[in-house]
GROMACS .gro file of C-alpha atoms in nm:
model
  324
    1MET     CA    1   0.696  -3.847   3.188
    2LEU     CA    2   0.514  -3.892   2.857
    3VAL     CA    3   0.498  -4.178   2.607
    4THR     CA    4   0.435  -4.153   2.232
    5PHE     CA    5   0.176  -4.398   2.105
    6ALA     CA    6  -0.020  -4.487   1.793
    7ILE     CA    7  -0.361  -4.648   1.742
    8GLN     CA    8  -0.422  -4.913   1.477
    9SER     CA    9  -0.741  -4.851   1.283
   10GLN     CA   10  -0.862  -5.207   1.349
   11ALA     CA   11  -0.861  -5.126   1.723
   12ILE     CA   12  -1.155  -4.895   1.654
   13ASN     CA   13  -1.426  -5.161   1.645
   14ASN     CA   14  -1.775  -5.258   1.752
   15SER     CA   15  -1.667  -5.425   2.076
   16ALA     CA   16  -1.562  -5.098   2.236
   17THR     CA   17  -1.739  -4.998   2.556
   18PRO     CA   18  -1.745  -4.657   2.724
   19SER     CA   19  -1.500  -4.788   2.987
   20HIS     CA   20  -1.254  -4.895   2.714
   21VAL     CA   21  -1.262  -4.551   2.555
   22LYS     CA   22  -1.241  -4.376   2.891
   23ARG     CA   23  -0.926  -4.572   2.981
   24LEU     CA   24  -0.768  -4.468   2.651
   25LEU     CA   25  -0.852  -4.101   2.704
   26VAL     CA   26  -0.741  -4.100   3.069
   27ASN     CA   27  -0.402  -4.249   2.983
   28TRP     CA   28  -0.365  -4.018   2.686
   29GLU     CA   29  -0.452  -3.713   2.896
   30ARG     CA   30  -0.209  -3.796   3.175
   31PHE     CA   31   0.086  -3.955   2.996
   32GLY     CA   32   0.033  -3.982   2.622
   33ILE     CA   33   0.133  -3.817   2.295
   34LEU     CA   34  -0.055  -3.954   1.995
   35THR     CA   35   0.156  -3.980   1.680
   36CYS     CA   36  -0.026  -3.887   1.362
   37PRO     CA   37   0.029  -3.987   0.997
   38ALA     CA   38   0.021  -3.770   0.692
   39ARG     CA   39  -0.297  -3.569   0.655
   40SER     CA   40  -0.397  -3.776   0.352
   41ASP     CA   41  -0.424  -4.091   0.568
   42ARG     CA   42  -0.796  -4.123   0.637
   43SER     CA   43  -0.802  -4.489   0.742
   44ILE     CA   44  -0.978  -4.431   1.072
   45ILE     CA   45  -1.243  -4.207   0.915
   46ALA     CA   46  -1.315  -4.495   0.679
   47ARG     CA   47  -1.312  -4.731   0.974
   48LEU     CA   48  -1.574  -4.528   1.161
   49HIS     CA   49  -1.815  -4.570   0.872
   50GLU     CA   50  -1.781  -4.949   0.902
   51LEU     CA   51  -1.896  -4.956   1.265
   52ASN     CA   52  -2.246  -5.018   1.390
   53PRO     CA   53  -2.436  -4.705   1.498
   54ARG     CA   54  -2.368  -4.748   1.871
   55ALA     CA   55  -1.992  -4.790   1.830
   56ARG     CA   56  -1.971  -4.516   1.569
   57LYS     CA   57  -2.140  -4.270   1.804
   58LEU     CA   58  -1.915  -4.371   2.095
   59TRP     CA   59  -1.593  -4.318   1.899
   60THR     CA   60  -1.713  -4.004   1.723
   61VAL     CA   61  -1.801  -3.841   2.055
   62ALA     CA   62  -1.458  -3.939   2.192
   63TRP     CA   63  -1.267  -3.791   1.896
   64SER     CA   64  -1.483  -3.480   1.904
   65SER     CA   65  -1.383  -3.434   2.268
   66VAL     CA   66  -1.018  -3.465   2.172
   67ALA     CA   67  -1.054  -3.213   1.889
   68LYS     CA   68  -1.238  -2.969   2.116
   69ASN     CA   69  -0.956  -2.982   2.370
   70ASN     CA   70  -0.675  -2.938   2.119
   71GLY     CA   71  -0.361  -2.838   2.308
   72ASN     CA   72  -0.537  -2.820   2.643
   73ARG     CA   73  -0.594  -3.180   2.738
   74TYR     CA   74  -0.453  -3.412   2.471
   75ARG     CA   75  -0.123  -3.400   2.282
   76TRP     CA   76  -0.030  -3.526   1.938
   77ILE     CA   77   0.259  -3.497   1.696
   78PRO     CA   78   0.247  -3.558   1.318
   79THR     CA   79   0.477  -3.831   1.191
   80ASP     CA   80   0.528  -3.640   0.867
   81GLU     CA   81   0.638  -3.334   1.065
   82SER     CA   82   0.383  -3.109   0.897
   83ALA     CA   83   0.091  -2.919   1.044
   84PHE     CA   84  -0.192  -3.139   1.163
   85ASP     CA   85  -0.550  -3.019   1.136
   86TRP     CA   86  -0.820  -3.191   1.342
   87ASN     CA   87  -1.086  -3.020   1.132
   88ASN     CA   88  -0.983  -3.236   0.836
   89LEU     CA   89  -0.913  -3.562   1.015
   90VAL     CA   90  -1.104  -3.724   1.299
   91THR     CA   91  -0.805  -3.914   1.435
   92ALA     CA   92  -0.489  -4.091   1.322
   93ASP     CA   93  -0.351  -4.435   1.244
   94ALA     CA   94   0.028  -4.440   1.247
   95LEU     CA   95   0.065  -4.817   1.270
   96THR     CA   96   0.175  -4.954   0.935
   97VAL     CA   97   0.523  -5.087   1.020
   98PRO     CA   98   0.720  -5.054   1.344
   99ASP     CA   99   0.835  -4.693   1.357
  100GLU     CA  100   1.085  -4.526   1.589
  101LYS     CA  101   0.854  -4.225   1.607
  102PHE     CA  102   0.634  -4.402   1.860
  103GLU     CA  103   0.691  -4.633   2.155
  104VAL     CA  104   0.355  -4.803   2.213
  105ALA     CA  105   0.119  -4.943   1.950
  106LEU     CA  106  -0.244  -4.987   2.058
  107LEU     CA  107  -0.364  -5.282   1.851
  108GLY     CA  108  -0.684  -5.443   1.744
  109ASP     CA  109  -0.750  -5.789   1.888
  110GLY     CA  110  -0.684  -5.965   1.556
  111GLN     CA  111  -0.342  -5.809   1.503
  112ALA     CA  112  -0.246  -5.867   1.868
  113THR     CA  113  -0.342  -6.236   1.834
  114ILE     CA  114  -0.137  -6.275   1.514
  115LEU     CA  115   0.162  -6.124   1.692
  116GLY     CA  116   0.116  -6.360   1.986
  117ILE     CA  117   0.046  -6.094   2.249
  118PRO     CA  118  -0.141  -6.255   2.543
  119ASP     CA  119  -0.466  -6.104   2.668
  120GLY     CA  120  -0.405  -5.846   2.939
  121GLU     CA  121  -0.034  -5.814   2.860
  122SER     CA  122   0.200  -5.618   2.637
  123MET     CA  123   0.492  -5.743   2.430
  124CYS     CA  124   0.791  -5.571   2.273
  125LEU     CA  125   0.792  -5.573   1.892
  126GLY     CA  126   1.145  -5.456   1.833
  127SER     CA  127   1.159  -5.110   1.990
  128VAL     CA  128   0.779  -5.077   1.995
  129GLU     CA  129   0.560  -5.214   2.273
  130GLY     CA  130   0.243  -5.373   2.137
  131VAL     CA  131  -0.071  -5.395   2.349
  132ARG     CA  132  -0.442  -5.432   2.283
  133LEU     CA  133  -0.620  -5.101   2.306
  134TRP     CA  134  -0.844  -5.247   2.579
  135ASP     CA  135  -0.535  -5.341   2.781
  136ILE     CA  136  -0.369  -4.999   2.772
  137ASP     CA  137  -0.321  -5.019   3.150
  138ALA     CA  138  -0.093  -5.319   3.089
  139SER     CA  139   0.156  -5.110   2.892
  140LEU     CA  140   0.491  -5.110   3.071
  141ARG     CA  141   0.580  -4.769   2.931
  142PHE     CA  142   0.255  -4.609   3.046
  143GLY     CA  143   0.305  -4.783   3.379
  144HIS     CA  144   0.655  -4.636   3.405
  145CYS     CA  145   0.511  -4.287   3.358
  146GLU     CA  146   0.254  -4.359   3.628
  147THR     CA  147   0.532  -4.465   3.865
  148LEU     CA  148   0.744  -4.158   3.790
  149SER     CA  149   0.447  -3.929   3.853
  150ALA     CA  150   0.456  -4.019   4.222
  151LYS     CA  151   0.815  -4.137   4.274
  152PRO     CA  152   1.021  -3.909   4.502
  153ILE     CA  153   1.328  -3.735   4.366
  154GLU     CA  154   1.614  -3.889   4.559
  155GLN     CA  155   1.933  -3.736   4.694
  156GLY     CA  156   2.222  -3.817   4.462
  157GLU     CA  157   2.018  -3.821   4.139
  158LEU     CA  158   2.158  -3.618   3.853
  159ARG     CA  159   1.973  -3.301   3.765
  160GLU     CA  160   2.000  -3.382   3.394
  161ASP     CA  161   1.844  -3.726   3.446
  162ILE     CA  162   1.558  -3.583   3.651
  163TRP     CA  163   1.477  -3.333   3.378
  164THR     CA  164   1.508  -3.585   3.095
  165GLN     CA  165   1.300  -3.858   3.260
  166ARG     CA  166   1.028  -3.649   3.422
  167PHE     CA  167   0.996  -3.308   3.260
  168GLN     CA  168   1.157  -3.288   2.917
  169ARG     CA  169   0.863  -3.412   2.710
  170LEU     CA  170   0.614  -3.217   2.917
  171ALA     CA  171   0.815  -2.903   2.847
  172SER     CA  172   0.847  -2.981   2.477
  173HIS     CA  173   0.466  -2.996   2.440
  174ALA     CA  174   0.366  -2.719   2.681
  175ASN     CA  175   0.259  -2.373   2.571
  176VAL     CA  176   0.261  -2.245   2.929
  177ILE     CA  177   0.500  -2.334   3.213
  178VAL     CA  178   0.433  -2.189   3.558
  179VAL     CA  179   0.652  -2.218   3.867
  180VAL     CA  180   0.510  -2.146   4.211
  181ASP     CA  181   0.788  -2.154   4.470
  182GLN     CA  182   0.831  -1.889   4.737
  183TYR     CA  183   1.197  -1.989   4.783
  184ALA     CA  184   1.294  -1.999   4.412
  185VAL     CA  185   1.470  -1.660   4.423
  186GLN     CA  186   1.477  -1.603   4.798
  187ASN     CA  187   1.780  -1.419   4.929
  188ASN     CA  188   1.910  -1.381   4.571
  189ASN     CA  189   1.954  -1.758   4.517
  190ILE     CA  190   1.822  -1.817   4.165
  191ASP     CA  191   2.035  -2.115   4.055
  192GLY     CA  192   1.732  -2.345   4.023
  193VAL     CA  193   1.545  -2.090   3.811
  194ILE     CA  194   1.846  -2.045   3.582
  195SER     CA  195   1.869  -2.422   3.532
  196LEU     CA  196   1.498  -2.437   3.445
  197LEU     CA  197   1.541  -2.156   3.192
  198ASN     CA  198   1.833  -2.335   3.031
  199PHE     CA  199   1.642  -2.664   3.009
  200CYS     CA  200   1.335  -2.495   2.860
  201ASP     CA  201   1.550  -2.298   2.617
  202ARG     CA  202   1.693  -2.628   2.496
  203ASP     CA  203   1.378  -2.843   2.491
  204SER     CA  204   1.062  -2.632   2.468
  205GLU     CA  205   0.897  -2.506   2.151
  206GLY     CA  206   0.814  -2.148   2.240
  207CYS     CA  207   0.667  -2.173   2.589
  208GLU     CA  208   0.563  -1.882   2.806
  209ILE     CA  209   0.716  -1.908   3.155
  210THR     CA  210   0.573  -1.743   3.466
  211LEU     CA  211   0.745  -1.752   3.803
  212TYR     CA  212   0.572  -1.679   4.135
  213SER     CA  213   0.819  -1.630   4.420
  214SER     CA  214   0.928  -1.410   4.709
  215PRO     CA  215   1.254  -1.221   4.760
  216GLY     CA  216   1.264  -1.317   5.128
  217ARG     CA  217   1.378  -1.089   5.406
  218ASN     CA  218   1.729  -1.035   5.272
  219GLY     CA  219   1.661  -1.046   4.901
  220SER     CA  220   1.729  -0.750   4.677
  221LEU     CA  221   1.463  -0.687   4.413
  222HIS     CA  222   1.721  -0.515   4.196
  223THR     CA  223   1.970  -0.803   4.225
  224ILE     CA  224   1.703  -1.068   4.154
  225GLN     CA  225   1.574  -0.886   3.845
  226ASN     CA  226   1.923  -0.825   3.710
  227ALA     CA  227   2.025  -1.189   3.764
  228ILE     CA  228   1.716  -1.329   3.586
  229GLU     CA  229   1.749  -1.082   3.300
  230ALA     CA  230   2.117  -1.168   3.259
  231ALA     CA  231   2.037  -1.542   3.256
  232PHE     CA  232   1.760  -1.486   3.001
  233TYR     CA  233   1.981  -1.287   2.766
  234ARG     CA  234   2.247  -1.561   2.777
  235LEU     CA  235   2.007  -1.824   2.641
  236ASN     CA  236   2.104  -1.967   2.304
  237GLY     CA  237   1.811  -2.164   2.166
  238ASN     CA  238   1.554  -1.885   2.158
  239ARG     CA  239   1.288  -2.146   2.246
  240ILE     CA  240   1.124  -1.946   2.521
  241ALA     CA  241   0.856  -1.703   2.410
  242SER     CA  242   0.860  -1.494   2.727
  243VAL     CA  243   0.945  -1.494   3.096
  244THR     CA  244   0.727  -1.318   3.354
  245VAL     CA  245   0.837  -1.287   3.717
  246ARG     CA  246   0.589  -1.199   3.993
  247LEU     CA  247   0.725  -1.147   4.342
  248PHE     CA  248   0.503  -1.132   4.651
  249ARG     CA  249   0.545  -1.096   5.024
  250GLU     CA  250   0.676  -1.407   5.195
  251SER     CA  251   0.377  -1.412   5.430
  252ASP     CA  252   0.136  -1.436   5.136
  253PHE     CA  253   0.278  -1.774   5.035
  254ARG     CA  254   0.211  -1.915   5.381
  255VAL     CA  255  -0.155  -1.819   5.336
  256TYR     CA  256  -0.217  -1.883   4.967
  257ALA     CA  257   0.056  -2.105   4.820
  258HIS     CA  258   0.262  -2.289   5.079
  259ASP     CA  259   0.297  -2.597   4.855
  260ARG     CA  260   0.520  -2.567   4.550
  261HIS     CA  261   0.463  -2.682   4.194
  262ILE     CA  262   0.558  -2.660   3.828
  263ARG     CA  263   0.266  -2.656   3.583
  264PHE     CA  264   0.306  -2.766   3.222
  265ASP     CA  265  -0.026  -2.657   3.067
  266GLN     CA  266  -0.278  -2.877   3.253
  267ASN     CA  267  -0.020  -3.107   3.417
  268VAL     CA  268   0.064  -2.982   3.767
  269ILE     CA  269   0.376  -3.144   3.916
  270ARG     CA  270   0.387  -3.080   4.289
  271ILE     CA  271   0.745  -3.081   4.416
  272GLY     CA  272   0.798  -3.061   4.790
  273ARG     CA  273   1.119  -2.860   4.756
  274GLY     CA  274   1.027  -2.668   4.444
  275MET     CA  275   1.332  -2.551   4.247
  276ARG     CA  276   1.583  -2.707   4.490
  277PRO     CA  277   1.639  -3.024   4.278
  278PHE     CA  278   1.749  -2.801   3.988
  279GLU     CA  279   2.002  -2.592   4.182
  280LYS     CA  280   2.303  -2.825   4.149
  281ALA     CA  281   2.421  -3.092   3.906
  282THR     CA  282   2.348  -3.357   4.172
  283VAL     CA  283   2.040  -3.342   4.395
  284THR     CA  284   2.136  -3.263   4.755
  285GLU     CA  285   1.800  -3.334   4.924
  286SER     CA  286   1.528  -3.589   4.853
  287THR     CA  287   1.180  -3.452   4.787
  288ASP     CA  288   0.829  -3.581   4.725
  289VAL     CA  289   0.659  -3.548   4.386
  290GLY     CA  290   0.295  -3.574   4.279
  291LEU     CA  291   0.093  -3.519   3.961
  292ALA     CA  292  -0.246  -3.354   3.923
  293VAL     CA  293  -0.423  -3.301   3.589
  294LEU     CA  294  -0.653  -3.000   3.557
  295GLU     CA  295  -0.984  -3.031   3.377
  296PRO     CA  296  -1.030  -2.816   3.063
  297GLY     CA  297  -1.092  -2.459   3.171
  298GLU     CA  298  -0.995  -2.536   3.531
  299SER     CA  299  -0.731  -2.308   3.683
  300GLU     CA  300  -0.463  -2.368   3.942
  301THR     CA  301  -0.607  -2.201   4.251
  302LYS     CA  302  -0.271  -2.113   4.409
  303GLU     CA  303  -0.182  -1.906   4.105
  304ASP     CA  304  -0.524  -1.739   4.109
  305ASP     CA  305  -0.503  -1.665   4.481
  306LEU     CA  306  -0.161  -1.503   4.448
  307ASP     CA  307  -0.275  -1.293   4.150
  308LYS     CA  308  -0.602  -1.181   4.310
  309LYS     CA  309  -0.538  -1.173   4.685
  310ALA     CA  310  -0.166  -1.141   4.755
  311THR     CA  311   0.039  -0.822   4.771
  312LYS     CA  312   0.263  -0.797   4.465
  313ILE     CA  313   0.592  -0.618   4.526
  314LEU     CA  314   0.752  -0.658   4.182
  315GLU     CA  315   0.656  -0.781   3.835
  316PHE     CA  316   0.863  -0.772   3.519
  317SER     CA  317   0.853  -0.950   3.182
  318LEU     CA  318   1.111  -1.042   2.923
  319PRO     CA  319   0.931  -1.067   2.589
  320VAL     CA  320   0.964  -1.272   2.273
  321GLY     CA  321   1.293  -1.262   2.087
  322GLN     CA  322   1.498  -1.087   2.354
  323SER     CA  323   1.697  -1.393   2.462
  324ASN     CA  324   1.938  -1.345   2.173
   0.00000   0.00000   0.00000
């Protein structure tokens, strides 16, 4: 549920308005991964110096906001696969030739006109979708992410497809993944949790996973802990930094966290049936889905309420490096 995109330096120009920049940042925050060039590429820094004072201030404030919220609100990946330092580069321009490392190119008006892209529309340029920066809402790929963010998971869908289409990229760019689902391990049924661990072990880059759940009336704390530990130690990729499990009384979820969600850093995916879509290879029950994006520094209140107000009956952690 994310799209990789690049910004052409000529799109950073004097005609920008605060609403244009806001639309860029909103789409980036919710569904975007900015691709970055080599650190030596300073084309947009040079471009900023060419702007009039009003436009220069507008863009500088925007990029400063992005740099300040590194890893919390905006995502980026370097196209040269080396470390990227926002202290040395204000932003990035990855658009030189069509590149498989990104899917959407946000263009300046001149380049979009040369390529024959109509105003208010996008157009495929090989495998890359070109669109004017001002028309980012017209991007079909961003629109697809928007649709998926609210589209129900349907009975009969494949678990692998659901993960790949909706969660894989979120997991690959998340430092923290949190599951709140009172039924996730209830009565010793942890199949959905095991599937999530396997997916994250394959696709994440060192995330910390925390699970909030309840053992239910017939659940055995010993059996649940042993099953999760056994699943964790069977992981192969060693791409999970740690797993923490916090179990509370069932009644506490009815008060503090009746609704279920998975949080990937600031992206909170509310899933009506929680871990149920991950339990089997094919989904057995349809469920509603919704996306909320937390502001920087904002917390997920259900997690806070469980930690501060609920009665914890078991907590255990499996630390870095113990999955192999």
